[in-house]
Coordinates of N, CA and C in Angstrom, one line a residue:
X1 N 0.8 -1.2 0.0 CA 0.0 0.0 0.0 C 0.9 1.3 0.0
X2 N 1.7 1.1 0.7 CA 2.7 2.4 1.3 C 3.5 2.5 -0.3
X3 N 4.1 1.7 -1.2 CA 4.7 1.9 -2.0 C 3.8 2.2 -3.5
X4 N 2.2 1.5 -3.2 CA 1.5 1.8 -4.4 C 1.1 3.8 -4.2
X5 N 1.1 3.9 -3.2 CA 0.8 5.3 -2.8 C 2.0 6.1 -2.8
X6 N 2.9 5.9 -2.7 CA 4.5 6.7 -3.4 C 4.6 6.9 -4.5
X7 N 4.3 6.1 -5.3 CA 4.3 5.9 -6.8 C 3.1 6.9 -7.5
X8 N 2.2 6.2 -6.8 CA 1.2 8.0 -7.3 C 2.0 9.1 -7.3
X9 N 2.4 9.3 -6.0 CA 2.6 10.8 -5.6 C 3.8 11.2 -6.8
X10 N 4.8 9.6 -6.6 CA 6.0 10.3 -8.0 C 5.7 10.7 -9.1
X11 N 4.2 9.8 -9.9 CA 3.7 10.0 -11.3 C 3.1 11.7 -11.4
X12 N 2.4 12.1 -9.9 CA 2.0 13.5 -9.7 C 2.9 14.5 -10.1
X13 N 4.2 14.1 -9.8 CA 5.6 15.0 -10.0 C 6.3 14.9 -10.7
X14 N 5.5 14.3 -11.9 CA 6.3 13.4 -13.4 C 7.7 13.0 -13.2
X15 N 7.8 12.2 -12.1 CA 8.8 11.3 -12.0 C 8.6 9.6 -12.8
X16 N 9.4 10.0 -14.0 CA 9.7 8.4 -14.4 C 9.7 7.3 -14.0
X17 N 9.0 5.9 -14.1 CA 9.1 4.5 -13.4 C 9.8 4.3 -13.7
X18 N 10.7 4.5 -14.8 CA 12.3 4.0 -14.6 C 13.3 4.3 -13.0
X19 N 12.9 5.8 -13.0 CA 13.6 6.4 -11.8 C 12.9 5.9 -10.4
X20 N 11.6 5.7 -10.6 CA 11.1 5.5 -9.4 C 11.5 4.1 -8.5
X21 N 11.5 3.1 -9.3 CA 11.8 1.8 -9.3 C 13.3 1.5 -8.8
X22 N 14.0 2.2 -9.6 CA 15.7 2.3 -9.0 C 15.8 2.7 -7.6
X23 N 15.2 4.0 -7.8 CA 14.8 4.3 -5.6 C 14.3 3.4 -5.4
X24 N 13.7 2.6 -5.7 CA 12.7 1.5 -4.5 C 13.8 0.3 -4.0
X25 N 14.8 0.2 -5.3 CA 15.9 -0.9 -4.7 C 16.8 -0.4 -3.3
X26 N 17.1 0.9 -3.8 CA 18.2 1.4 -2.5 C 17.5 1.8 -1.4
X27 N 16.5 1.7 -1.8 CA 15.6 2.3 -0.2 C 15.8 1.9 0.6
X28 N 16.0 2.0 2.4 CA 16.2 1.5 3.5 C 15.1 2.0 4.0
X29 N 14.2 0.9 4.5 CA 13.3 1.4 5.7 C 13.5 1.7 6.9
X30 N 13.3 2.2 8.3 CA 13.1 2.0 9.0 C 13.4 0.6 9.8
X31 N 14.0 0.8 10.9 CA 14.5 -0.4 11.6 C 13.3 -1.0 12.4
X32 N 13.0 -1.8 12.7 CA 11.7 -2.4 13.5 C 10.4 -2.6 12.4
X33 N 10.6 -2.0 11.5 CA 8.9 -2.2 10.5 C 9.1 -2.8 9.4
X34 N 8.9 -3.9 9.6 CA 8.7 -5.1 8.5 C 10.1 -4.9 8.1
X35 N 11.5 -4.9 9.0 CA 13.0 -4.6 8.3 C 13.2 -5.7 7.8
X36 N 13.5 -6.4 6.6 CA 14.2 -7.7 6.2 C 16.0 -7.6 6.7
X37 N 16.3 -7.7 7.4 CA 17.8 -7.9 8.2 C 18.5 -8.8 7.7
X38 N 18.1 -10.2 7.1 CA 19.1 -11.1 7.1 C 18.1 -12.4 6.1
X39 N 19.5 -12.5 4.5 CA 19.0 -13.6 4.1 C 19.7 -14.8 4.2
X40 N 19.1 -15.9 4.9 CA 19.9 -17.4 5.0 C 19.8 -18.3 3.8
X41 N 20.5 -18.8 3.0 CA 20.3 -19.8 2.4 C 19.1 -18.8 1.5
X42 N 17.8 -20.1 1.7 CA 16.6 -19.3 0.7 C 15.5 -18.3 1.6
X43 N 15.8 -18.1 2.8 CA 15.6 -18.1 4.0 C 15.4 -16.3 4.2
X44 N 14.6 -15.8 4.5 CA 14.9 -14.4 5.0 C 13.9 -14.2 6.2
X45 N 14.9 -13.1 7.2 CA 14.3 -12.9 8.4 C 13.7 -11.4 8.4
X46 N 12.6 -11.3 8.9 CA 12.3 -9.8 9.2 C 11.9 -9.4 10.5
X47 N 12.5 -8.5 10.9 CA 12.3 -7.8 12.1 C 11.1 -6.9 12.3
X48 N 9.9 -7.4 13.0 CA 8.9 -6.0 12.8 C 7.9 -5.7 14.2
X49 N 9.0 -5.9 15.2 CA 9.5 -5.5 16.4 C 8.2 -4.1 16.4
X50 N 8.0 -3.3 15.5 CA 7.2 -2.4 15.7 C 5.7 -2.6 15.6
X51 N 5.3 -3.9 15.3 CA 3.9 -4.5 15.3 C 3.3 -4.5 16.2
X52 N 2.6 -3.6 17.5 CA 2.1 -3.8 18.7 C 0.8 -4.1 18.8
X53 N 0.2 -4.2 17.9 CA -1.5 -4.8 17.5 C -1.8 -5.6 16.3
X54 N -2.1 -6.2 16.2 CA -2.6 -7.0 15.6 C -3.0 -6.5 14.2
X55 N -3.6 -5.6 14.4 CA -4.0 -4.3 12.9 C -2.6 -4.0 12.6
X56 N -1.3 -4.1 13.1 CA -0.6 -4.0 12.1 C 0.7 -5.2 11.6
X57 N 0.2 -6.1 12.5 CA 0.6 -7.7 11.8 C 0.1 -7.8 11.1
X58 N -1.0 -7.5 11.0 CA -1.7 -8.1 9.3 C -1.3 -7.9 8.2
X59 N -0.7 -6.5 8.2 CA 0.0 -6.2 7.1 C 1.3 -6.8 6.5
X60 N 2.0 -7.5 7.8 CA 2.9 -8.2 7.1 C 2.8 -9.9 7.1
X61 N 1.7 -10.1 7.5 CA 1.2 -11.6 7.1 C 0.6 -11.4 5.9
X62 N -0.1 -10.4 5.3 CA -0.4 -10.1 3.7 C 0.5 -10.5 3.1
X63 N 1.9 -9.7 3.0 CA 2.4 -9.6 2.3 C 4.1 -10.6 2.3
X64 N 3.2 -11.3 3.2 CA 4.7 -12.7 3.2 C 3.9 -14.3 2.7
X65 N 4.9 -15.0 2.5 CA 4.3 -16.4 2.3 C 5.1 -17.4 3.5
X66 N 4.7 -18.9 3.6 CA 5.4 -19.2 4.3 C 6.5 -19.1 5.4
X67 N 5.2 -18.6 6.0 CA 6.0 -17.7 7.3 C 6.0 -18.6 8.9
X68 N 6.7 -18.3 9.1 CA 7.2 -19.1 10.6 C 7.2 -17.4 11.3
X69 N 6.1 -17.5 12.2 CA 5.5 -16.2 13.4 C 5.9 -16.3 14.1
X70 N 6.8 -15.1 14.8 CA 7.0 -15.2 16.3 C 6.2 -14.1 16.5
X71 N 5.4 -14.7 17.5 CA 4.2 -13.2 18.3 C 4.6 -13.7 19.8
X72 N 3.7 -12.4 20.8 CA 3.8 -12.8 21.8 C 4.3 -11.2 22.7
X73 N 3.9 -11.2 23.6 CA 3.9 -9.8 24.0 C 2.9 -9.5 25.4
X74 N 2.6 -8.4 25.2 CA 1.5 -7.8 25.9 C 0.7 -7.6 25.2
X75 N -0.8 -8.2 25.6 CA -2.1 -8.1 24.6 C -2.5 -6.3 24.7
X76 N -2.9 -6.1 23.5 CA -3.7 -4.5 24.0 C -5.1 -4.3 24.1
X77 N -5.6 -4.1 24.8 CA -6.7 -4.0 25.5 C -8.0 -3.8 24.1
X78 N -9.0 -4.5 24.3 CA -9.7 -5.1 23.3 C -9.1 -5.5 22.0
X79 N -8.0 -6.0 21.5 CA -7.1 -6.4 20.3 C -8.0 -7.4 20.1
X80 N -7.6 -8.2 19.1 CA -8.3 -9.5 18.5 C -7.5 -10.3 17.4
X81 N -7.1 -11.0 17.5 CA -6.0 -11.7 16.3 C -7.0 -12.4 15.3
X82 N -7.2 -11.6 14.3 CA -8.2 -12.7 13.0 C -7.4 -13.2 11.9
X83 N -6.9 -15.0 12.5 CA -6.2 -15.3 11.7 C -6.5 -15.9 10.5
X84 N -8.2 -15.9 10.1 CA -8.5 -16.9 8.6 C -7.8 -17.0 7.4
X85 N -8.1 -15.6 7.3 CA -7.4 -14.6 6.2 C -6.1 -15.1 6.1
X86 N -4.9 -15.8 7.1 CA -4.2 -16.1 6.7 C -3.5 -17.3 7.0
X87 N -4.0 -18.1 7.3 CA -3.7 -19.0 8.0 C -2.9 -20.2 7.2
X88 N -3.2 -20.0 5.8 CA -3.0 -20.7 4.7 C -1.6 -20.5 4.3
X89 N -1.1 -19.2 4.9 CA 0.5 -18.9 4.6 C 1.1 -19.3 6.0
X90 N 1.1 -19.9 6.9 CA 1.7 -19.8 8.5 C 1.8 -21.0 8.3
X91 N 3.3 -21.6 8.3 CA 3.6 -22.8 8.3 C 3.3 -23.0 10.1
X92 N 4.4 -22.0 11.0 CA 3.9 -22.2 12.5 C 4.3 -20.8 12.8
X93 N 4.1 -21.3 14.6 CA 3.8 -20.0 15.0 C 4.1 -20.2 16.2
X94 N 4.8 -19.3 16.9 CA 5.9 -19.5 18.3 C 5.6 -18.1 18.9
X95 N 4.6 -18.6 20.1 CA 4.0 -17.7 21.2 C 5.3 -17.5 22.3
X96 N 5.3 -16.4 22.5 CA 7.2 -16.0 23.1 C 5.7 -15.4 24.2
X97 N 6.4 -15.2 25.7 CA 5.7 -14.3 27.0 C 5.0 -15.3 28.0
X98 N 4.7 -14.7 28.7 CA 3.7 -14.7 29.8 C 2.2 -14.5 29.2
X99 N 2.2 -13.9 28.4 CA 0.5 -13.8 27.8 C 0.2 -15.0 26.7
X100 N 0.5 -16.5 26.8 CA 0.6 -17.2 26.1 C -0.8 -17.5 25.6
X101 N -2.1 -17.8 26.7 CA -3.6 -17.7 26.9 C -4.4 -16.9 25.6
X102 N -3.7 -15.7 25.8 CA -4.2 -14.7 25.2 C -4.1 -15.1 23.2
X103 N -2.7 -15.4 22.9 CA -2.7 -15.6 21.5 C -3.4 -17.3 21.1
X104 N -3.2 -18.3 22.9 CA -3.6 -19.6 22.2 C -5.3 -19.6 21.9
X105 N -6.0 -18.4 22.3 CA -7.5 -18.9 22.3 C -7.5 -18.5 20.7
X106 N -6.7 -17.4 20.5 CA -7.1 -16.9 18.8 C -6.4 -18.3 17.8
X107 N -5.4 -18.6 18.0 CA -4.9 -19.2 17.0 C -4.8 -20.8 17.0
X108 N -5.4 -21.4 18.2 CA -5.8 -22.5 18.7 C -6.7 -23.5 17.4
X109 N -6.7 -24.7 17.1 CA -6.9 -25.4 15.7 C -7.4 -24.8 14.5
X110 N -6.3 -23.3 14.6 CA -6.2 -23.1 13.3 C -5.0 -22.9 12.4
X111 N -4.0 -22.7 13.2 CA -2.2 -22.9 12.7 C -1.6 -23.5 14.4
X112 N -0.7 -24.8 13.4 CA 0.3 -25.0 14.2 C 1.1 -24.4 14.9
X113 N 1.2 -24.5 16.9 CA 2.1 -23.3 17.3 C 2.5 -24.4 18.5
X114 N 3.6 -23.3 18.7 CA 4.7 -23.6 19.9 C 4.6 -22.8 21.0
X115 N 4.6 -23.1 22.1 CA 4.9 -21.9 23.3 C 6.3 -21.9 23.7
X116 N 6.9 -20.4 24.1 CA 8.3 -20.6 24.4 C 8.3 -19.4 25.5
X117 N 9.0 -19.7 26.2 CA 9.2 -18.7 27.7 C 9.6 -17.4 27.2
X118 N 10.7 -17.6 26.2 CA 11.5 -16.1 25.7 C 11.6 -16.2 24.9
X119 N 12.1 -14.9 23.9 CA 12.3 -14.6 22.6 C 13.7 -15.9 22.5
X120 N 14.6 -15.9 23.1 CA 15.8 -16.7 22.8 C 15.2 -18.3 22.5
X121 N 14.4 -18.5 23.7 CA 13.9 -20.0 23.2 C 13.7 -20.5 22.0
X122 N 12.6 -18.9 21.8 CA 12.3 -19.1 20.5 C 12.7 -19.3 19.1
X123 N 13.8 -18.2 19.2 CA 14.9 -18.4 18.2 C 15.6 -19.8 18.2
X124 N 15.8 -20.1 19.2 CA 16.7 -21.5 19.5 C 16.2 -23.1 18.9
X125 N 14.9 -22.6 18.8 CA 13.8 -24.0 19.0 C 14.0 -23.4 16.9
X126 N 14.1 -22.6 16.6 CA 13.9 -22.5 14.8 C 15.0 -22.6 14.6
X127 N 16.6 -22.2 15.1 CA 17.3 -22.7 14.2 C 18.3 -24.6 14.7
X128 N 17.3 -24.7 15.7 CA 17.2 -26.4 15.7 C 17.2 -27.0 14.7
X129 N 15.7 -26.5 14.0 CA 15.1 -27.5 13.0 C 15.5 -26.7 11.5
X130 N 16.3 -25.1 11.3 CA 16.7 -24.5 10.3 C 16.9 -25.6 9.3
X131 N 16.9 -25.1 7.9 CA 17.3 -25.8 6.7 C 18.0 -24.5 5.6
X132 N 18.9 -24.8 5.4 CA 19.4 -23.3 4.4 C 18.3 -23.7 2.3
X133 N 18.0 -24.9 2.6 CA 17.4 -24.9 1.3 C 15.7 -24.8 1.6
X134 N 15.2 -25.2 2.4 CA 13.6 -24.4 2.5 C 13.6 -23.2 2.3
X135 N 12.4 -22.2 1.7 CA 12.3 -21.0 1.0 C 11.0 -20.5 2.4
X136 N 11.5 -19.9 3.6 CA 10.6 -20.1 4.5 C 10.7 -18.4 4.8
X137 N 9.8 -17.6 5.1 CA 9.7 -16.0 5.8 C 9.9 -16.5 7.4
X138 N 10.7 -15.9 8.2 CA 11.1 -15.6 9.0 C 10.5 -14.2 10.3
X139 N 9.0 -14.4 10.4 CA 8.5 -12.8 11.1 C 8.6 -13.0 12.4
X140 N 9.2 -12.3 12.7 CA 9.1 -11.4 14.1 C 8.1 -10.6 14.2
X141 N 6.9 -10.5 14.3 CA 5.6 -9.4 14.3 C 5.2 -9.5 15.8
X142 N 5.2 -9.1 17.2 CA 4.6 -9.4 17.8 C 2.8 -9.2 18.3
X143 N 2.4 -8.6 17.4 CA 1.1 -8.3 17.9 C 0.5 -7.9 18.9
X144 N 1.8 -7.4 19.4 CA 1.6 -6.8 21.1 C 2.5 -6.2 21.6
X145 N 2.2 -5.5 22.9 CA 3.1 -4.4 23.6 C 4.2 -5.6 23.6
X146 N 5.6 -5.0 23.9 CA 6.9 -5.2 24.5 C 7.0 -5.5 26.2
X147 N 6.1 -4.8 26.6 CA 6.1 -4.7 28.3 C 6.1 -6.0 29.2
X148 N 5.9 -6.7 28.5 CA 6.1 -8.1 29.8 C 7.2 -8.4 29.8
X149 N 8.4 -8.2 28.8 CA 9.9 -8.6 28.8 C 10.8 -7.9 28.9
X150 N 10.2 -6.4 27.9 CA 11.4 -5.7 27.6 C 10.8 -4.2 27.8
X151 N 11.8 -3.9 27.9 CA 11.3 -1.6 27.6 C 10.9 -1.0 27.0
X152 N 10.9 -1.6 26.0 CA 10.3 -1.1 24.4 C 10.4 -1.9 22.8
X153 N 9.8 -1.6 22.0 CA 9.8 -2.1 21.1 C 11.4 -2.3 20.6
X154 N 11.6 -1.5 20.5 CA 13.0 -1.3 19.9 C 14.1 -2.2 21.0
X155 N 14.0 -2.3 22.2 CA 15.1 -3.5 22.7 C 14.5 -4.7 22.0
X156 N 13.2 -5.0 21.8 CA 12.3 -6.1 21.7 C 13.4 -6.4 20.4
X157 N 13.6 -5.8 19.7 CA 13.6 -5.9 18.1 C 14.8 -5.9 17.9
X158 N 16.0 -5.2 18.8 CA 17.7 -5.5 18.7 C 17.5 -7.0 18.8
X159 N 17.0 -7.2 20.3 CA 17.3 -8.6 21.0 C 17.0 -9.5 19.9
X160 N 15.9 -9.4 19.2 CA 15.6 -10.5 18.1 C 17.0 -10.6 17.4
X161 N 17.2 -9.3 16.2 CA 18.0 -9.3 15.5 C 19.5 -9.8 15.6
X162 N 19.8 -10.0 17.2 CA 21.3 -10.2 17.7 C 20.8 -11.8 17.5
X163 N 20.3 -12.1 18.1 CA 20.0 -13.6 18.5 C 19.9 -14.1 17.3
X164 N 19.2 -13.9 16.1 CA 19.3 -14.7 15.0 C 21.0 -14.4 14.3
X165 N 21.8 -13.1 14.7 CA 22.3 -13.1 14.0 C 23.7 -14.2 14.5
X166 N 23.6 -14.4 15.5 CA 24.4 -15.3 16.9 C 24.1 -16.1 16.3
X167 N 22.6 -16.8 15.9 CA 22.5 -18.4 15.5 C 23.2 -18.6 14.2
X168 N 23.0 -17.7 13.1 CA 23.3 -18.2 11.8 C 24.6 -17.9 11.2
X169 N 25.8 -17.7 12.5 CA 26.8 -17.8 12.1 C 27.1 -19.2 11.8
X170 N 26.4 -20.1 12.6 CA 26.6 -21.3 12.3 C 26.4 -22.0 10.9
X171 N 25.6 -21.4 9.8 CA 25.2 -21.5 9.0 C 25.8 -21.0 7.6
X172 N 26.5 -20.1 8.3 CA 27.7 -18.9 6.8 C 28.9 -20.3 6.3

């Protein structure tokens, strides 16, 4: 959405889709929002540590396939996880916190999941089972506050990024 609506605004400013397109390669987003950090093998991880509701996980379960979820957090007060719409792309899904209740009633026989104490477990328990030739999305999205574990989104979202990047030296 965010890029079909840039692209307007370029065509507004008779900016070329030759030119526009070349910016879209070197672009860097934003650290925590849907960041792609690291590709393994066929493998890519994204960081999106900045997801604190559910309304904005959605947007990057749209737009991923075969995704391995880590959610898990602090629920926000009336949220609701509606996972139909995607359920079809979530190989699994690894509930990281103390609020484990809260994501198992939403996502409970409808994608396979894991419970894990911490973000580290969690990492730990995927690159157990890693493969560098499966073609698998990698989300970090928590769908919830940071506050049961951490200070804020953004430690939420280093800590991930260090920890995968600790695991897959094993893997270079």
């Amino acid at each position: 959405d965010n890029v079909a609506f840039a692209y307007y605004i370029a065509k507004f400013f008779k900016i070329k889709k030759k030119g526009f397109l070349r910016s879209l390669k070197t672009f860097n987003g934003l650290s925590h929002r849907h960041e792609i950090f690291l590709k393994l093998g066929k493998s890519t991880f994204i960081n999106d540590s900045k997801a604190t509701s559910f309304e904005s996980t959605q947007y990057a379960l749209k737009s991923n396939n075969n995704i391995v979820w880590i959610t898990g957090g602090q629920p926000k007060k009336n949220d609701k996880i509606k996972i139909d719409q995607f359920k079809k792309k979530i190989i699994k899904v690894y509930i990281v916190g103390k609020h484990k209740n809260f994501f198992i009633k939403y996502l409970n026989n409808k994608v396979q999941y894991e419970i894990t104490k911490n973000l580290k477990a969690a990492v730990d328990r995927i690159f157990k089972s890693f493969e560098k030739e499966k073609k698998l999305t990698y989300l970090f999205s928590p769908a919830s506050a940071s506050y049961d574990q951490f200070k804020n989104f953004v430690e939420r979202g280093d800590k991930f990024k260090d920890l995968v990047k600790h695991y897959a030296k094993k893997f270079n």
